[in-house]
Every structure is written in structure tokens, then in C-alpha cells.
Short mmCIF file of C-alpha atoms and ligand atoms in Angstrom, two decimals:
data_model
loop_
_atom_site.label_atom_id
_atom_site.label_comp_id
_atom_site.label_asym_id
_atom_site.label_seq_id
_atom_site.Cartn_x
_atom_site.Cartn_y
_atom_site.Cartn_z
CA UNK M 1 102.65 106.18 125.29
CA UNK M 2 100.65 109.52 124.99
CA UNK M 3 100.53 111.65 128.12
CA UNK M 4 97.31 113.97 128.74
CA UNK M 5 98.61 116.91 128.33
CA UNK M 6 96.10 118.28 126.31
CA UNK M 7 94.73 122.46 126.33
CA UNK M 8 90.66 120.94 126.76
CA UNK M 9 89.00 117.59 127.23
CA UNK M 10 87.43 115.31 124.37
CA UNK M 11 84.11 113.60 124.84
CA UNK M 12 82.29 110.68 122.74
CA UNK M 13 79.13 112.43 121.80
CA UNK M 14 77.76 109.89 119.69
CA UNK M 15 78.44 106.18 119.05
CA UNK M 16 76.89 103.64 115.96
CA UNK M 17 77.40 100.37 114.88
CA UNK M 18 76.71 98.55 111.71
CA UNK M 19 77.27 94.37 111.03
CA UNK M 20 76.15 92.28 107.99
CA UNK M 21 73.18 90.88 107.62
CA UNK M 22 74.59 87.04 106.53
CA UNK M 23 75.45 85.25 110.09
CA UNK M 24 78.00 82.23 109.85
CA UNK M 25 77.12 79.59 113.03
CA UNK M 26 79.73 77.50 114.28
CA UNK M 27 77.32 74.51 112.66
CA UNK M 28 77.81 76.10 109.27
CA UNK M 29 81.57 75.54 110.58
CA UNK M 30 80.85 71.79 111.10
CA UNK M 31 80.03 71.44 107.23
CA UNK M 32 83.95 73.71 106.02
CA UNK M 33 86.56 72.25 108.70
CA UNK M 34 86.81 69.60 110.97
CA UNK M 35 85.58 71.18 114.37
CA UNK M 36 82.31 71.30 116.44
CA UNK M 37 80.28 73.99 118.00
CA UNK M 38 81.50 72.11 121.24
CA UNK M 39 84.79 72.90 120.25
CA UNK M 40 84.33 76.50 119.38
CA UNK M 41 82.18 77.72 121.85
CA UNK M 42 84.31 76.09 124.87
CA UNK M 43 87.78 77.19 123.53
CA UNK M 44 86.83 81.11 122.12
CA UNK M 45 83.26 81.78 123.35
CA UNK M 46 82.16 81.95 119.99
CA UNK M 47 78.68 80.90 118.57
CA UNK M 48 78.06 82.96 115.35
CA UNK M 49 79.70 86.00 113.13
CA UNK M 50 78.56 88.17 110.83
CA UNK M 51 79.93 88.14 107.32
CA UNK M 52 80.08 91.34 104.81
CA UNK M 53 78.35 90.29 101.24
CA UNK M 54 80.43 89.58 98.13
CA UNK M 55 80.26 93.21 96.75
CA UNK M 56 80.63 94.61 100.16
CA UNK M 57 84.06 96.46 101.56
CA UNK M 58 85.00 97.95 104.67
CA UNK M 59 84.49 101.09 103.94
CA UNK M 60 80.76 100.56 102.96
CA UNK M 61 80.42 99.02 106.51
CA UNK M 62 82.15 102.21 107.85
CA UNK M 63 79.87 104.50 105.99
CA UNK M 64 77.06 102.78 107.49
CA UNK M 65 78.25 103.09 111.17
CA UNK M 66 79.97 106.05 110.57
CA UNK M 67 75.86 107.59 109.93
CA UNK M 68 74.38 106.01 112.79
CA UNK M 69 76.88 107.51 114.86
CA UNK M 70 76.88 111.29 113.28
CA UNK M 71 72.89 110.57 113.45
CA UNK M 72 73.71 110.03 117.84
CA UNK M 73 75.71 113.02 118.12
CA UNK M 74 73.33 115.55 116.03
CA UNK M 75 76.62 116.29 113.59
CA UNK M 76 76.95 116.62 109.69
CA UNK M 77 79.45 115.03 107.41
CA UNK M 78 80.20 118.15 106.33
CA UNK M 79 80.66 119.40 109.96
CA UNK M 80 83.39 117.05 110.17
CA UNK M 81 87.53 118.41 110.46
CA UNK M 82 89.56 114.84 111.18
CA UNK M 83 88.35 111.19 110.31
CA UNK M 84 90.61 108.62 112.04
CA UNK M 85 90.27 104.78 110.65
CA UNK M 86 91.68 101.82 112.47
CA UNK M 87 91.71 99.05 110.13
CA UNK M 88 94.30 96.02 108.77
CA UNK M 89 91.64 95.23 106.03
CA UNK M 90 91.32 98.52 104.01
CA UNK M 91 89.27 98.37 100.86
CA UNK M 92 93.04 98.44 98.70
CA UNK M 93 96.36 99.69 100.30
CA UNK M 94 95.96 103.52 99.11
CA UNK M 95 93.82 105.22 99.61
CA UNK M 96 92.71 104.92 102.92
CA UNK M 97 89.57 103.64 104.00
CA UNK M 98 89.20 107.06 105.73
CA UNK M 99 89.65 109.37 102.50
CA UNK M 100 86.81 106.74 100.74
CA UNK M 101 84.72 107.49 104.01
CA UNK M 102 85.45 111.01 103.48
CA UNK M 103 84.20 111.65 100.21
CA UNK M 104 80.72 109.69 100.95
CA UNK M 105 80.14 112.05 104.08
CA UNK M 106 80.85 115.13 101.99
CA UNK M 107 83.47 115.51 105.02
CA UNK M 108 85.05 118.24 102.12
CA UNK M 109 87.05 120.44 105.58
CA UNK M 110 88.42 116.94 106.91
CA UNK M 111 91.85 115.32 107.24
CA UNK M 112 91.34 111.73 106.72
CA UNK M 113 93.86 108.50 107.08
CA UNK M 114 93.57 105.10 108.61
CA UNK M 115 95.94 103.69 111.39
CA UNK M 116 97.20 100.21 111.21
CA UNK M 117 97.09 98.52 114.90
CA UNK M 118 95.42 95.21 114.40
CA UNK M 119 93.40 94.71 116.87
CA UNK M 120 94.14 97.63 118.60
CA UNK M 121 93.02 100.12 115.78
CA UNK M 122 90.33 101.88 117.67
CA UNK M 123 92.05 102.19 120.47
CA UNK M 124 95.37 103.90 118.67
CA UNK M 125 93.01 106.04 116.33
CA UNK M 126 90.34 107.07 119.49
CA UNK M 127 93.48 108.39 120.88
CA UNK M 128 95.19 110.05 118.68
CA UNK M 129 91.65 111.75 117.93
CA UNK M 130 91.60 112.48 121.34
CA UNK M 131 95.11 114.23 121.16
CA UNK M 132 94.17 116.28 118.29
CA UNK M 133 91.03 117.17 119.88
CA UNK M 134 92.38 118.20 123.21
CA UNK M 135 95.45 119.83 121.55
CA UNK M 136 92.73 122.40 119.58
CA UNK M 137 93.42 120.54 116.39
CA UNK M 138 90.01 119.11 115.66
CA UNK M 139 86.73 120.48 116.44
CA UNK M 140 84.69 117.11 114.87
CA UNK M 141 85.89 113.71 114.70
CA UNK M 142 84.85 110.41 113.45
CA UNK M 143 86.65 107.32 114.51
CA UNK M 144 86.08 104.09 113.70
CA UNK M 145 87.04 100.49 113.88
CA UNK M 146 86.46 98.47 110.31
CA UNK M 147 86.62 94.85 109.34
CA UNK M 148 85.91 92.71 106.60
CA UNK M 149 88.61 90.25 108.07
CA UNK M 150 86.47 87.75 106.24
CA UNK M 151 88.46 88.32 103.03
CA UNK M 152 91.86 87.76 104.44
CA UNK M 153 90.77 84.27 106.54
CA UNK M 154 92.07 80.69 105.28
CA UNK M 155 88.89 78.70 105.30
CA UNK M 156 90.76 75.44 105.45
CA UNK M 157 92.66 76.10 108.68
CA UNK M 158 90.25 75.60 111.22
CA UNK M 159 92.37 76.99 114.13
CA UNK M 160 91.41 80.81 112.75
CA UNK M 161 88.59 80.50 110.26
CA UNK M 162 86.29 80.18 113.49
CA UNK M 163 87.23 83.13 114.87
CA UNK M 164 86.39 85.96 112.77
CA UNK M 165 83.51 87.73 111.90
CA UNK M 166 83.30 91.58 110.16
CA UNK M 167 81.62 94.78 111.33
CA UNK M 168 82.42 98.34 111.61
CA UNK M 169 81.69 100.50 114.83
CA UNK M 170 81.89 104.35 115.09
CA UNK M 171 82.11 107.22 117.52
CA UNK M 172 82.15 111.15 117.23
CA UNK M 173 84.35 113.26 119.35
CA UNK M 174 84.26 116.65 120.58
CA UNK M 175 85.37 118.90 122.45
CA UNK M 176 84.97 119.55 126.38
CA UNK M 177 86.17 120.82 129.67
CA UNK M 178 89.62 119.56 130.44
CA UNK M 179 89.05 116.73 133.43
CA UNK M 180 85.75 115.64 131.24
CA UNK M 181 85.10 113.15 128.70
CA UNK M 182 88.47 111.09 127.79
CA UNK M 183 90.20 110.82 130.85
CA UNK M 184 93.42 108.74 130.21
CA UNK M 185 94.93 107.03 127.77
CA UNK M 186 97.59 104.30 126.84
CA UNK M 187 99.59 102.93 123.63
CA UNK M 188 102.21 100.20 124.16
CA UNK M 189 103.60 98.03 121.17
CA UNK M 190 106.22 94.98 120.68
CA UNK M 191 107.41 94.31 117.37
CA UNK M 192 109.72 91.37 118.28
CA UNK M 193 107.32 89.13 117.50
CA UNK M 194 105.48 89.74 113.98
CA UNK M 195 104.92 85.69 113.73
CA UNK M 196 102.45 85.66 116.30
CA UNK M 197 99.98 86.80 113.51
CA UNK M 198 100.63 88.25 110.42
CA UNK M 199 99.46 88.39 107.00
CA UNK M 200 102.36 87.38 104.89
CA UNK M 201 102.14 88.27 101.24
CA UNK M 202 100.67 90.97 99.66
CA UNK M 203 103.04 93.67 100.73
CA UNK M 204 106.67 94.90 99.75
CA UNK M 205 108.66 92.31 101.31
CA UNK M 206 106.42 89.50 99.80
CA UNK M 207 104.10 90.94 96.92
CA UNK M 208 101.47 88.70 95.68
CA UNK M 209 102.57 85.75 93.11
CA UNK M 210 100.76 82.94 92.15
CA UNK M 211 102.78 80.75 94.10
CA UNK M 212 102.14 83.09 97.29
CA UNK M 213 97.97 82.48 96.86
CA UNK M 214 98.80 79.00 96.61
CA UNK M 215 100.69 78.55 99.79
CA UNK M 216 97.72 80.09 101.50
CA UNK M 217 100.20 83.12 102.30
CA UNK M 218 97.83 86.11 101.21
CA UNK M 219 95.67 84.80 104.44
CA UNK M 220 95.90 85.46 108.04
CA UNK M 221 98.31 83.10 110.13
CA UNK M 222 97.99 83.34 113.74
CA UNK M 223 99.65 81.24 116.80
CA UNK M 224 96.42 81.53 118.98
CA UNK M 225 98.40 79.63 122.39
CA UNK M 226 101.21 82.21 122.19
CA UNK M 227 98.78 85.37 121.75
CA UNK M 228 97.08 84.01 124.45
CA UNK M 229 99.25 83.90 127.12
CA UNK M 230 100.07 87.67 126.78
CA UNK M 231 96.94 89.00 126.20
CA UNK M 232 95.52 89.35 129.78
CA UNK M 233 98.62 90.24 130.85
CA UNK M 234 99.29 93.62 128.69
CA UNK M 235 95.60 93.89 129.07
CA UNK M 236 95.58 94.36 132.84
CA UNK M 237 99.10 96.26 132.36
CA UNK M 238 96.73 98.44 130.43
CA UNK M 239 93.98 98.79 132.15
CA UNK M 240 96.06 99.32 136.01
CA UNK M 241 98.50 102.01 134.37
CA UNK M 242 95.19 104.75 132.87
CA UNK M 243 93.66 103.25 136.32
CA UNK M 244 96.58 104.69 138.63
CA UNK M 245 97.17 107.27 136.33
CA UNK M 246 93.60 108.70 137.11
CA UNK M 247 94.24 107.79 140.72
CA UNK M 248 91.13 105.35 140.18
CA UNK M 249 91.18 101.88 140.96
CA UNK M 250 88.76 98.96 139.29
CA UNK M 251 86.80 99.12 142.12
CA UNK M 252 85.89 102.41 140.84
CA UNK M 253 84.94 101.49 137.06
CA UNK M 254 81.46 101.04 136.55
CA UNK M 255 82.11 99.12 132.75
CA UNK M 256 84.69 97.70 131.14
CA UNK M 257 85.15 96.99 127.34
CA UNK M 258 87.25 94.73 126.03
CA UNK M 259 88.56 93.56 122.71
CA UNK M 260 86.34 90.50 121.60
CA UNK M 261 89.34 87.96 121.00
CA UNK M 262 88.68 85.00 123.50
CA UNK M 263 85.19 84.79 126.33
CA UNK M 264 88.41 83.12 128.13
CA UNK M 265 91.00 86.30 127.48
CA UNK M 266 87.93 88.24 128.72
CA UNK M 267 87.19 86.16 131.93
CA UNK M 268 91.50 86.19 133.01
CA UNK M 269 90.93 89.98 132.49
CA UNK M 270 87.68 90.45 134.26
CA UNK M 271 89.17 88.08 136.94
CA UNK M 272 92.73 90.38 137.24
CA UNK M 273 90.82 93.50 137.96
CA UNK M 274 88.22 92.45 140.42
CA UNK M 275 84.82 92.94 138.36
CA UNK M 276 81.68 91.32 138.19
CA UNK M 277 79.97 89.75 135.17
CA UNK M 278 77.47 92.34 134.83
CA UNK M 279 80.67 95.03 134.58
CA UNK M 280 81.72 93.55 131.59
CA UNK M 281 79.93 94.30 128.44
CA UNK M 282 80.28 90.96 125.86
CA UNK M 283 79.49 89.96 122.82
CA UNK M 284 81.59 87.36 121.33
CA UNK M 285 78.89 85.01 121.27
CA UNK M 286 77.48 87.02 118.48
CA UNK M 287 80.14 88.48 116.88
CA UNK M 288 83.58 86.62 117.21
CA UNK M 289 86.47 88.41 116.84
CA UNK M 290 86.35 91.40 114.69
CA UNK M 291 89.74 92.99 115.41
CA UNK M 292 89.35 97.11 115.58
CA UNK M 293 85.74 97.20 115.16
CA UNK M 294 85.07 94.76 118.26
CA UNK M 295 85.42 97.28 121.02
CA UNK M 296 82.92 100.32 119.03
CA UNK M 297 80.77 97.31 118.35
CA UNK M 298 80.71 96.64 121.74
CA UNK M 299 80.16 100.17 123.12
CA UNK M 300 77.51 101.14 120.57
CA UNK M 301 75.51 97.97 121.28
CA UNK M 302 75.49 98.68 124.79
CA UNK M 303 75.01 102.80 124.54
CA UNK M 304 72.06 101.94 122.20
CA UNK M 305 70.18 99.34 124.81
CA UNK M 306 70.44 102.17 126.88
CA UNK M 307 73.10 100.48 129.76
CA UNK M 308 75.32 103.42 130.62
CA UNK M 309 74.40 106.34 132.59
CA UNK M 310 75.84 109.86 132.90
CA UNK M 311 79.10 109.51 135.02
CA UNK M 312 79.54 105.57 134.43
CA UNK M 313 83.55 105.55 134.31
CA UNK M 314 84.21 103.26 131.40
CA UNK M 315 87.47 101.38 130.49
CA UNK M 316 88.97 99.96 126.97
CA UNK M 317 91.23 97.79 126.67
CA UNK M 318 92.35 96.16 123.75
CA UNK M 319 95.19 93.66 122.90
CA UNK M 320 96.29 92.40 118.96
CA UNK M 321 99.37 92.05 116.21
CA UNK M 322 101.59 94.45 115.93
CA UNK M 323 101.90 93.32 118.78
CA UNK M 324 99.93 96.33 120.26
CA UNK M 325 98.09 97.13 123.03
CA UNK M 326 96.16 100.43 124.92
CA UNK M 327 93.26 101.15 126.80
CA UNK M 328 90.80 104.47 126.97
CA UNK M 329 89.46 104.95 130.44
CA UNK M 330 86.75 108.10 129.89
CA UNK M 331 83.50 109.42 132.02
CA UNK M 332 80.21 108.99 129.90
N1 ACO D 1 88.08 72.80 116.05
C1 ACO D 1 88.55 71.68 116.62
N2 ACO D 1 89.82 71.57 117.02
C2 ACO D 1 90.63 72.61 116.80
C3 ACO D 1 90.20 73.80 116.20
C4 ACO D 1 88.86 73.87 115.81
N3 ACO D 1 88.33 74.95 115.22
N4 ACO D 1 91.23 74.66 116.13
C5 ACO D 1 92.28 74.05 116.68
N5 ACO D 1 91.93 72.81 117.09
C6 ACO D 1 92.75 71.79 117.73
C7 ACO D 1 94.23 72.00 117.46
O1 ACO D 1 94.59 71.40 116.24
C8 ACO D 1 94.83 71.31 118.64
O2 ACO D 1 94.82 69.93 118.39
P1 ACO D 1 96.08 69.01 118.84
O3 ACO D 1 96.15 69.15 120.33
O4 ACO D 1 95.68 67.67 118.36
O5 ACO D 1 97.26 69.61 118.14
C9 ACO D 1 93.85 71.57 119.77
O6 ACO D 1 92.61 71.92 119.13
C10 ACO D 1 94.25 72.68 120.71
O7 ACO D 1 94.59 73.82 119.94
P2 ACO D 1 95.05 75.16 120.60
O8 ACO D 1 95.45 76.13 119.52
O9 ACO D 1 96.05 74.86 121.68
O10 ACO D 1 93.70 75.65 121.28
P3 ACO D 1 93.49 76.82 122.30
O11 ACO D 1 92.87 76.33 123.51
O12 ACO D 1 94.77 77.64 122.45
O13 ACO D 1 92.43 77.73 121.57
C11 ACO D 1 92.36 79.79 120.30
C12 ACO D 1 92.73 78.30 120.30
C13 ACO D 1 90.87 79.90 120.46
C14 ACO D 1 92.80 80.39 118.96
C15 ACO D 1 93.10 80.51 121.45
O14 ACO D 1 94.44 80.16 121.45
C16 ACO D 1 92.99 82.00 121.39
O15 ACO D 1 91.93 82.59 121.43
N6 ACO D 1 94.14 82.68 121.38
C17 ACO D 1 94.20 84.12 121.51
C18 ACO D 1 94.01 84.80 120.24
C19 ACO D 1 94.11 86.26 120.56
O16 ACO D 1 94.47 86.71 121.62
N7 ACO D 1 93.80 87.08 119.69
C20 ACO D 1 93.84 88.50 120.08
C21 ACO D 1 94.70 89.26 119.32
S1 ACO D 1 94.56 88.92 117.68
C22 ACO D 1 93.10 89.42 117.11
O17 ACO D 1 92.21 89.64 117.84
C23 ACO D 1 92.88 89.54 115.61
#
């Protein structure tokens, strides 16, 4: 758990999003696995997902979104002193995503290095910016959530192929007065519990044989029924303790931003903390689950249709592997 005990405040002064152009639909998911757009879009919420090219990596989506939001904030590459990444798809293990991104923003004054939270990526890495930032360690920061989560899905086990869909969403932090911008944070994790979901092979307890790829084990394995019963719960724990921390209540949030897991996570959560439909900003329907770039999807979506307004208090809250889970609660 990070306190606030930051020197200043950090604000999001910019925000951009980028998805693939190719679009999966749950009938496309008719013709690969036994299921039905029924099925899907009454279990997850999910009616289509966006799916990076064959010659396309994460951090080519990240570069994209990564522009878009230094274009919203009015900042160079080159202005640029930290790059945070939260990602569990990297292009290769080393180097980071971030140091790639680094080099194609000419980000040449910039520490650079991805963070490995699952779902909660953006989350962990927006606050850790925020920590550097407020602690007078960063003037500039870009953090994003990436995904190409399309690589690392079995296309034959229809309980997860359904769900995932890739993307990459950005923000730009900077510095301002302390009570301003980012006004609380949280971080909780559980690692008792890795087979929940987990990639198996392909690190150094299980590197990548050819019996490995043929047991499927070098793809995502996830027990959806057990991840769901925790979710809302660490969720609201998430969202009540930067709440009473802030001495706010729900009552007081004008949006809130959740990870785009489950329409039926989202509703338990919405339901928990007392908000209305037109509180909570969705869009699962379009883009399934993307894991860390769900939530600056989300926000940059909404912040480019022009739905917040100076002031809005605005709450993330994220849940995924690890297991892991935070939220960001911050005044736009
Ligand atoms: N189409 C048709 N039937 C299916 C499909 C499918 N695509 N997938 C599973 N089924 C079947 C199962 O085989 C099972 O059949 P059975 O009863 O004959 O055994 C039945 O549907 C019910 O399966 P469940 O897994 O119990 O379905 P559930 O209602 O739990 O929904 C889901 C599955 C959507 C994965 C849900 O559990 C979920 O969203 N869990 C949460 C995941 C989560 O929280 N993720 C967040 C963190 S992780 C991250 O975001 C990367």
C-alpha cells in the first residue's frame, strides 16, 4: 500500500487511446469454439474485441497511444523524464516494452521499465508515477496500459478465448499543487493463489519445450468462477479504503472506472457502492477484456467524447492475477 505522502500533487494532463483496426464478434466466435453470442454476451458482457495485426506488438500499440496522449497534454517525447509500462504481454521478456517506447519517442532524459500486475498494470504503474512525481522525482511521465493478450490466448478453450481483445491506453502526468490532481491511491496483492490465472511456460520455472506448446501451456489458463467471486469484493475494498481515506464517500464520486473483466463484475461493483448507470463509464461491449490497457481505454474514450468536467472526482479500480488489486481516486 502507498501512502500520500508526497512533497506536491500529480495531475493527468493528457490521456490517448489506440485499438486495432481488425474487430473479432462473438459470431466470428460461433465459427472457432463451441459457444454463442447468447452465451457470451449474457455471461461477460462481451460483443466484439479488437485484435492487433500479425506484424503488430504491444509496443507499436503503445507508441500509438502513447502520441495521442503527449498530443492531449501539449508535451514532447523528448520532454519526457520517467515512462512507466504496465503490461504481462511485452514485445520479448527484456527489454521492456517501456525502453522500446522510449527510443521511438526520442524520450533520450527518461527512465523507462514496465511493471508486471496483470490486470492491474495501470493502476500499479499510474501510481508509482504518481509517487515519483509527487516525491520531485519526475517532472514528465507517460504511463500506459498495453495488450496484445491475443498472442498468449488458447483458441480452442472457449471459456477464455472470448474474453480478450488488445489495445493500449495512455496518460501524461505532471506535476501540481499538493491536494490537486491524484488524490489517493491503493495497491493490495495475494500471491497464494497463482492458479487462478497464469501463464505457465515460457519462464524459468517452465521454459518453453516442444512438449510445453503442445500441452497448450505457453497460453493463458484462467478459473473464471473463482476470479469471480473475489473480484467485486477487493474491488469495493478498493474503492471504500482511497474513498475514506479522502474522507469522500461514493455518493461523492461523479465517475467511476473500472477494469473491463465481466459487465456482471462491473454491475456487483456499481451495485456495492451506490452508483447509477450513467456513473459508470463501460465498454466491454466493444472491447472485452484487455487486462492493463482496459481502464486508460476506458478513460481516454470517455475524456475524448468530452464526458468529464473540471472537478468530476473520478475513481479506478481494477482487479487481476497476481492476484492484484488498487484503485486511483483523482479530481479532473
Ligand atoms: N460458450 C459456451 N459455454 C461456455 C463458454 C463459452 N464461451 N465458456 C464456458 N462455457 C460453459 C462451461 O463449460 C460451463 O459448462 P458446464 O456447466 O457444462 O461445465 C458453463 O458454461 C458455465 O461456465 P462458468 O465458467 O461457470 O461460467 P461463468 O458464468 O463463471 O462465466 C466467465 C465465465 C465469463 C469467465 C466468468 O467466470 C468471469 O468473467 N470470471 C471473472 C474473470 C475475471 O475476473 N477476470 C478479471 C481478472 S483477470 C483479467 O482481467 C485478465
Amino acid at each position: 500500500m502507498i501512502e500520500d505522502t508526497g512533497c506536491r500533487g500529480a495531475r493527468i494532463t493528457g490521456a490517448g487511446y489506440y485499438v486495432p483496426d481488425l474487430v473479432l464478434t462473438n459470431f466470428d466466435f460461433e465459427k472457432i469454439v463451441d459457444t454463442s453470442d447468447e452465451w457470451i454476451v449474457t455471461r461477460s458482457g462481451i460483443r466484439e474485441r479488437h485484435m492487433a495485426s500479425k506484424d503488430q506488438a504491444s509496443s507499436d500499440m503503445a507508441y500509438e497511444a502513447s502520441c495521442s496522449a503527449l498530443r492531449d497534454a501539449g508535451v514532447q517525447g523528448s520532454d519526457l523524464d520517467l515512462i512507466v509500462v504496465g503490461t504481462v504481454t511485452p514485445d520479448m521478456p527484456f527489454p521492456s516494452t517501456a525502453c522500446l517506447l522510449q527510443d521511438r519517442l526520442g524520450a533520450a532524459g527518461a527512465a523507462a521499465f514496465d511493471v508486471n500486475a496483470a490486470c492491474s498494470g495501470f493502476i500499479y504503474a499510474l501510481t508509482v508515477a504518481q509517487s515519483m512525481v509527487s516525491a520531485g522525482k519526475a517532472q514528465k511521465a507517460l504511463v500506459l496500459g498495453v495488450e496484445t493478450l491475443t498472442r498468449i490466448t488458447d483458441y480452442t478453450d472457449r471459456s477464455t478465448c472470448v474474453l480478450f481483445g488488445d489495445g493500449s491506453g495512455a496518460v501524461v502526468l505532471e506535476p501540481c499543487p499538493r491536494g490537486e490532481g491524484i488524490i489517493g491511491t491503493f495497491m493490495r496483492s495475494d500471491g497464494s493463489k497463482p492458479e487462478l490465472l497464469y501463464l505457465p511456460a515460457g519462464g524459468s520455472r517452465k521454459p518453453i519445450t516442444a512438449e510445453r506448446i503442445n500441452n497448450r501451456e505457453t497460453f493463458v489458463r484462467m478459473k473464471g468462477d473463482g476470479l469471480f467471486k473475489l473480484a467485486v469484493r477487493m474491488m469495493v475494498e478498493a474503492s471504500e479504503f482511497v474513498l475514506n481515506k479522502a474522507n469522500m464517500k461514493s455518493s461523492d464520486l461523479n465517475y467511476l472506472i473500472p477494469h473491463q473483466a465481466n459487465i456482471r463484475i462491473i454491475k456487483g461493483v456499481k451495485k456495492r457502492l451506490h452508483l447509477s448507470d450513467e456513473q459508470v463509464i463501460v465498454n466491454i461491449d466493444r472491447m472485452g477484456n484487455t487486462s492493463s490497457a482496459s481502464i486508460p481505454i476506458a478513460f481516454g474514450e470517455a475524456r475524448r467524447k468530452g464526458i468529464f468536467k473540471k472537478g468530476d472526482k473520478i475513481l479506478m479500480v481494477t482487479f487481476g492475477g497476481g492476484l492484484t488489486w488498487g484503485a486511483v481516486l483523482f479530481e479532473y
